[in-house]
mmCIF file of N, CA and C in Angstrom:
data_model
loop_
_atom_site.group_PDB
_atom_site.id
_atom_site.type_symbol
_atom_site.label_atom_id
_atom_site.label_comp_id
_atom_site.label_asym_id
_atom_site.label_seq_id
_atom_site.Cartn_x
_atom_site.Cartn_y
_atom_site.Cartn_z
ATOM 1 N N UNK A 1 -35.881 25.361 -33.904
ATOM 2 C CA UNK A 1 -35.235 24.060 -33.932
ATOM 3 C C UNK A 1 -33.748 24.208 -34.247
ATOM 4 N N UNK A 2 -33.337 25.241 -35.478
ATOM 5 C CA UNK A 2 -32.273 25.174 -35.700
ATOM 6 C C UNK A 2 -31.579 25.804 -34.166
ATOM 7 N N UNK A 3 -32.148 26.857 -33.333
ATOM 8 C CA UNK A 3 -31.594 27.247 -32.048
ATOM 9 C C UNK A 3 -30.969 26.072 -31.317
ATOM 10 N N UNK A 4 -31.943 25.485 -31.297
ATOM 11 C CA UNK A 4 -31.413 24.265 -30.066
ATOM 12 C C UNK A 4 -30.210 23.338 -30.477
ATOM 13 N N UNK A 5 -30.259 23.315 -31.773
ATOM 14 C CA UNK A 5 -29.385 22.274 -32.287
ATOM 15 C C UNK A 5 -27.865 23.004 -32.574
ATOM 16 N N UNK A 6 -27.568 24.053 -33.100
ATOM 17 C CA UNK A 6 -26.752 24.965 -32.714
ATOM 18 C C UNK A 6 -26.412 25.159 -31.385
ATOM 19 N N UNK A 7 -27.113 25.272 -30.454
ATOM 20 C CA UNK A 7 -26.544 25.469 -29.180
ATOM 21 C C UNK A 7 -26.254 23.781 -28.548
ATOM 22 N N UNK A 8 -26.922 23.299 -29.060
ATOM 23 C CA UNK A 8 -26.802 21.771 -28.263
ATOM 24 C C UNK A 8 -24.980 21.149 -28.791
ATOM 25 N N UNK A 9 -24.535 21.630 -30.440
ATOM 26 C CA UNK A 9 -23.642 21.176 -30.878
ATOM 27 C C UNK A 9 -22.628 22.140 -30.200
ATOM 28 N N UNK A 10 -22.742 23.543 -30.098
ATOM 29 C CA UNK A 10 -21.862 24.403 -29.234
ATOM 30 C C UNK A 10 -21.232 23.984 -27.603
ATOM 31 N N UNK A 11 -22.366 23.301 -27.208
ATOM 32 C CA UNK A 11 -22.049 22.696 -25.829
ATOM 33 C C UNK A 11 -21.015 21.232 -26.106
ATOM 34 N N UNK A 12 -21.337 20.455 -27.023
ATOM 35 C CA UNK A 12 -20.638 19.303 -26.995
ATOM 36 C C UNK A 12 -19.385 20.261 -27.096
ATOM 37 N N UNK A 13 -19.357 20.839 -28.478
ATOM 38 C CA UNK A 13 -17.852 21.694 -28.478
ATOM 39 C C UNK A 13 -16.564 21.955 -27.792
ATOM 40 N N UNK A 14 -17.754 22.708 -26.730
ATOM 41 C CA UNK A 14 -17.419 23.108 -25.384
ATOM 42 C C UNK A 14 -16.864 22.316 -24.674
ATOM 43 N N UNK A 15 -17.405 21.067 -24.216
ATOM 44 C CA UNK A 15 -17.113 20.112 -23.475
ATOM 45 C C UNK A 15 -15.593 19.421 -24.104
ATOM 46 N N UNK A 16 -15.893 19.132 -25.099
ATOM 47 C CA UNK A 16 -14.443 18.460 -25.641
ATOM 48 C C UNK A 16 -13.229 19.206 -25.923
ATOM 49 N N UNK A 17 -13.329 20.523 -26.227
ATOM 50 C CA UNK A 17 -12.278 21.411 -25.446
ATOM 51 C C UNK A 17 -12.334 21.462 -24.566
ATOM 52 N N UNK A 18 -12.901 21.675 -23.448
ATOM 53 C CA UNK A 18 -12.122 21.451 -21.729
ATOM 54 C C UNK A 18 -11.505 20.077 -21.605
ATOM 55 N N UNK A 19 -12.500 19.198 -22.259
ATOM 56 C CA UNK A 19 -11.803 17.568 -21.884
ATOM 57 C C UNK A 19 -9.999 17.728 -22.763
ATOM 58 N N UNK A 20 -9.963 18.159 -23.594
ATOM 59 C CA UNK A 20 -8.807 17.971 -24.331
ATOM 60 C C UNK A 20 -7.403 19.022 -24.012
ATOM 61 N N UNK A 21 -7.581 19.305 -22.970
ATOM 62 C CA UNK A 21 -6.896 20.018 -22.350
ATOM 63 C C UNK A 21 -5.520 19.446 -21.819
ATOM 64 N N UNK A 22 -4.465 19.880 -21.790
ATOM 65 C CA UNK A 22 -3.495 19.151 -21.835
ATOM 66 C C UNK A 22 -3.236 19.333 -19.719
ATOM 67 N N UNK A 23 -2.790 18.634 -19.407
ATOM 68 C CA UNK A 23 -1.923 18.667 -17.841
ATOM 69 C C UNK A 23 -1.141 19.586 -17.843
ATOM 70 N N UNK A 24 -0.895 20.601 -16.189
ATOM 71 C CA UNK A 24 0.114 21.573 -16.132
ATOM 72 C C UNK A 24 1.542 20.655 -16.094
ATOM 73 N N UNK A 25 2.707 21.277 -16.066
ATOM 74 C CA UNK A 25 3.729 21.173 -16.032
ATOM 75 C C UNK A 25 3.775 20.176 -14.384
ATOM 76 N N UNK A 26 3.104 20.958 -13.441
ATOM 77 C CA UNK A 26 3.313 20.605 -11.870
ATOM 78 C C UNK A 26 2.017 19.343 -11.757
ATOM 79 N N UNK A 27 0.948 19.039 -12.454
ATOM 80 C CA UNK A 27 0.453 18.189 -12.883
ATOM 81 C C UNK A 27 1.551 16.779 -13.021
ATOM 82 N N UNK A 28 2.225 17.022 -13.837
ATOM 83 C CA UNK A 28 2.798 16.246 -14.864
ATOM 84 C C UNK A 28 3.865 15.758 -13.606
ATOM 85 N N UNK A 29 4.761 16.947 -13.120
ATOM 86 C CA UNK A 29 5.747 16.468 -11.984
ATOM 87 C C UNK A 29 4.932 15.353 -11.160
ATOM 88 N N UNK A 30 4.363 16.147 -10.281
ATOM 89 C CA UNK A 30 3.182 15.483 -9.365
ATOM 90 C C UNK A 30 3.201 13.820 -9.921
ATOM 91 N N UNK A 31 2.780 13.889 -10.782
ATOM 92 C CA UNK A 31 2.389 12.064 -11.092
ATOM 93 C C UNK A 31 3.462 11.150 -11.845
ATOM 94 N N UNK A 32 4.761 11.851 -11.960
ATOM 95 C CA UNK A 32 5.780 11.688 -11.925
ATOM 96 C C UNK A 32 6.500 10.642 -11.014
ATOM 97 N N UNK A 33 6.540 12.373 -9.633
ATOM 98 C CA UNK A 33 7.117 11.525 -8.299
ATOM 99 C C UNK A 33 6.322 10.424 -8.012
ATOM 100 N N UNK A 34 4.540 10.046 -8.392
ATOM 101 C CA UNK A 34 4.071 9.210 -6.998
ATOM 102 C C UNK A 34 4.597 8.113 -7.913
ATOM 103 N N UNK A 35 4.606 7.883 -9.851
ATOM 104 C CA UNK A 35 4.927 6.541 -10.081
ATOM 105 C C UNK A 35 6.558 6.344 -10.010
ATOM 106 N N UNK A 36 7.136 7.020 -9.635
ATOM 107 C CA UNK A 36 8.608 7.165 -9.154
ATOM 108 C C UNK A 36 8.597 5.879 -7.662
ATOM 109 N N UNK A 37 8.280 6.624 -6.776
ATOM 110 C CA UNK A 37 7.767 6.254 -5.326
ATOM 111 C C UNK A 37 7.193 4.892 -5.649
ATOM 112 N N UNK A 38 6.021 4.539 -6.307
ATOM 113 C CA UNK A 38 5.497 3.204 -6.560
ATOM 114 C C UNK A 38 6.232 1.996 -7.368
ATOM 115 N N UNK A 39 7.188 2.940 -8.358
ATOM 116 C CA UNK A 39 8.064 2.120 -8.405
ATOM 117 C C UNK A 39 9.225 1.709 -7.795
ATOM 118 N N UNK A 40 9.967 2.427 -7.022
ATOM 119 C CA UNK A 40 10.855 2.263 -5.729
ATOM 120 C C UNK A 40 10.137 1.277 -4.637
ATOM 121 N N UNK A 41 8.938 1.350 -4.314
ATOM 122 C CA UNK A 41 8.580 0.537 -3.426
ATOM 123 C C UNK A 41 8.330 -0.848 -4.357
ATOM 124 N N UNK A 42 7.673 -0.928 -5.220
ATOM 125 C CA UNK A 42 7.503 -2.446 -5.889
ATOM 126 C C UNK A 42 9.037 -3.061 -6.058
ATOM 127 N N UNK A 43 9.864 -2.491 -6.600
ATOM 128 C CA UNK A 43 11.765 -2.784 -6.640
ATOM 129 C C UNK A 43 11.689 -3.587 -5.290
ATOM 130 N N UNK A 44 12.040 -2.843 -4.169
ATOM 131 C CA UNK A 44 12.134 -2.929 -3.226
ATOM 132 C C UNK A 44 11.569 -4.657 -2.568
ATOM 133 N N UNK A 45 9.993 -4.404 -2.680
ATOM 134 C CA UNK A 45 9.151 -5.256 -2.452
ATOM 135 C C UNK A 45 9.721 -6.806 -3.318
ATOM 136 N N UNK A 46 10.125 -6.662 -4.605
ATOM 137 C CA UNK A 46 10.647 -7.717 -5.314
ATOM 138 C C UNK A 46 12.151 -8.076 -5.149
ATOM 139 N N UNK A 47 12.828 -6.916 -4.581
ATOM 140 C CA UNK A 47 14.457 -7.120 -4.237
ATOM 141 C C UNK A 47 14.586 -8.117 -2.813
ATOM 142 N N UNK A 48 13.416 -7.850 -1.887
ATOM 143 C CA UNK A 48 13.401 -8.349 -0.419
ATOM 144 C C UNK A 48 12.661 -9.925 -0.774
ATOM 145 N N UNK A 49 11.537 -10.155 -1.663
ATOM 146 C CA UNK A 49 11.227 -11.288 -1.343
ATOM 147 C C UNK A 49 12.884 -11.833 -2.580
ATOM 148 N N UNK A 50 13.243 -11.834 -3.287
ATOM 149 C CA UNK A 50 14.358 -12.733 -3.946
ATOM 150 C C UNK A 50 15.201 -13.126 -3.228
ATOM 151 N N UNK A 51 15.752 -11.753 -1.890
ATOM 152 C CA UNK A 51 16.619 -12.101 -0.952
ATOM 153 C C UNK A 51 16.158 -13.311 -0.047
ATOM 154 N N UNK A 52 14.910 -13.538 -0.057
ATOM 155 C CA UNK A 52 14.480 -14.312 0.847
ATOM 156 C C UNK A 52 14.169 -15.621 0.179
ATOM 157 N N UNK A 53 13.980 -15.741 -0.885
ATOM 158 C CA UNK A 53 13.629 -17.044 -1.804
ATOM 159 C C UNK A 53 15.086 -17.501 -1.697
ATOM 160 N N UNK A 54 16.454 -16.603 -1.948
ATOM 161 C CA UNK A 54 17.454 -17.198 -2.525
ATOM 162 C C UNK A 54 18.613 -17.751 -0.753
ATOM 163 N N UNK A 55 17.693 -16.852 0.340
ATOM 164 C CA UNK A 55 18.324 -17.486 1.477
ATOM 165 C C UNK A 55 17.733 -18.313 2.031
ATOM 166 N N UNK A 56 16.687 -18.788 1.819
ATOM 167 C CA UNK A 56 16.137 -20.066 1.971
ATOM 168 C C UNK A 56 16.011 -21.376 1.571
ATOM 169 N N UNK A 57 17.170 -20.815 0.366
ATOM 170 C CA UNK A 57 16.933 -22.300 -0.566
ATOM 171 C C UNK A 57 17.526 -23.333 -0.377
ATOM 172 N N UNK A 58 17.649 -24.339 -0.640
ATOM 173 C CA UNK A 58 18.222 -25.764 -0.245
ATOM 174 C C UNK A 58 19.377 -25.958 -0.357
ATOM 175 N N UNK A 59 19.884 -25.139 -1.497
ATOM 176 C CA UNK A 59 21.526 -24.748 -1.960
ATOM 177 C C UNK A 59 22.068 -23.857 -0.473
ATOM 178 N N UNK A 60 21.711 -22.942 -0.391
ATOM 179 C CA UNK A 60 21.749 -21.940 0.820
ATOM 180 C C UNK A 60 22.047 -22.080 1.809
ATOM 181 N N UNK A 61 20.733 -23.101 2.437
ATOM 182 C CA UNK A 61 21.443 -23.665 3.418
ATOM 183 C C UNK A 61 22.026 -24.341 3.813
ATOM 184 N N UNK A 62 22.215 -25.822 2.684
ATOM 185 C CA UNK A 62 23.426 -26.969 2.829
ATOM 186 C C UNK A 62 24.911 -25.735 2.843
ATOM 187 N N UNK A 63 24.530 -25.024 2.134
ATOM 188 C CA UNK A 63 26.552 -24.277 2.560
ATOM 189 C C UNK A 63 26.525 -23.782 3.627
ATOM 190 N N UNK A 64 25.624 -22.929 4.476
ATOM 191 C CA UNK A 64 25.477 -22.476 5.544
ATOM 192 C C UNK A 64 26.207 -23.797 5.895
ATOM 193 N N UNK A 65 24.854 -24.775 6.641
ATOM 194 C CA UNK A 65 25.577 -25.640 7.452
ATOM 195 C C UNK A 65 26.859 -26.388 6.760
ATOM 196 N N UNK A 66 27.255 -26.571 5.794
ATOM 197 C CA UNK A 66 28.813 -27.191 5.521
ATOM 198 C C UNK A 66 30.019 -26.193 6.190
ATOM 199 N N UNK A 67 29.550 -24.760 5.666
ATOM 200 C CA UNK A 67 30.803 -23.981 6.468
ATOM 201 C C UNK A 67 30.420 -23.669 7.923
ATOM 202 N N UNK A 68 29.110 -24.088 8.780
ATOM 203 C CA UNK A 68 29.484 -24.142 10.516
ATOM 204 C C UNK A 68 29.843 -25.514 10.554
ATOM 205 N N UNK A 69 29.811 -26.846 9.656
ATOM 206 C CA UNK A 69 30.604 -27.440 10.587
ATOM 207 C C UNK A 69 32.331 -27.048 10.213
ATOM 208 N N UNK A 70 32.456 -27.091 9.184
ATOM 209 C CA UNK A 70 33.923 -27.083 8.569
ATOM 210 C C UNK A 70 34.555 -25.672 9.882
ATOM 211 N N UNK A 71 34.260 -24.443 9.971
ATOM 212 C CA UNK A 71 34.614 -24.105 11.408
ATOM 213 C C UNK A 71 34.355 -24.498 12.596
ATOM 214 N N UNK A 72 33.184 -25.428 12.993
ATOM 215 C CA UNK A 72 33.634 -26.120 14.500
ATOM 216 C C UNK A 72 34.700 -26.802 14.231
ATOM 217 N N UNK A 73 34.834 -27.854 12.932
ATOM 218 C CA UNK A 73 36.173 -28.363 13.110
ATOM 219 C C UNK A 73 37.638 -27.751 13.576
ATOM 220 N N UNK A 74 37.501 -26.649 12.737
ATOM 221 C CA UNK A 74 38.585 -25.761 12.894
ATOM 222 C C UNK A 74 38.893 -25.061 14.315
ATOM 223 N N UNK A 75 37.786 -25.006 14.636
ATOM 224 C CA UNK A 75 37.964 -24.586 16.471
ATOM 225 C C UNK A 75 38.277 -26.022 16.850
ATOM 226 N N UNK A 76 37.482 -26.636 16.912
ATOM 227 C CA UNK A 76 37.898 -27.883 18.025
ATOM 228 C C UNK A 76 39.562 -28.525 17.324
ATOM 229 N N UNK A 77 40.088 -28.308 16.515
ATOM 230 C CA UNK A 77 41.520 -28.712 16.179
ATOM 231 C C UNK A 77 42.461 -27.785 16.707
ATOM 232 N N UNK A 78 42.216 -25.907 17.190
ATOM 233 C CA UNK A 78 42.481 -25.659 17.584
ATOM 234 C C UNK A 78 43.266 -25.762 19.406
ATOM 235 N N UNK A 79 42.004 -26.160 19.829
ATOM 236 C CA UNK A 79 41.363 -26.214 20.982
ATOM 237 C C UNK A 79 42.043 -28.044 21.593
#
């Protein structure tokens, strides 16, 4: 009995030293770059929709159209 229980506690042992094992160096790079990359693309993803919230907005486009007419004027006074 005492065999089994000795060997049964040797195995947990075992197990939780391999589990407690630290990551290689190139491990560590590795998951580095991809949350690097995932964060460049989420930026990205949140930089493009703001551009698009803030050129769509009601402010946005009343100046748009105030400065095409304020230059047709300016052409047709030309003209």
């Amino acid at each position: 009995m005492r065999l089994f229980l000795a060997v049964a506690v040797m195995m947990l042992a075992f197990v939780a030293y391999t589990e407690a094992q630290e990551d290689t160096m190139e491990d560590k790079f590795s998951r580095f770059g991809e949350k690097m990359s995932e964060l460049g693309q989420t930026m990205a993803e949140k930089a493009r929709s703001t551009f698009e919230t803030i050129h769509n907005s009601d402010a946005a486009v009343k100046t748009r159209g105030w400065f095409e007419e304020r230059m047709q004027q300016i052409k047709d006074s030309f003209q």
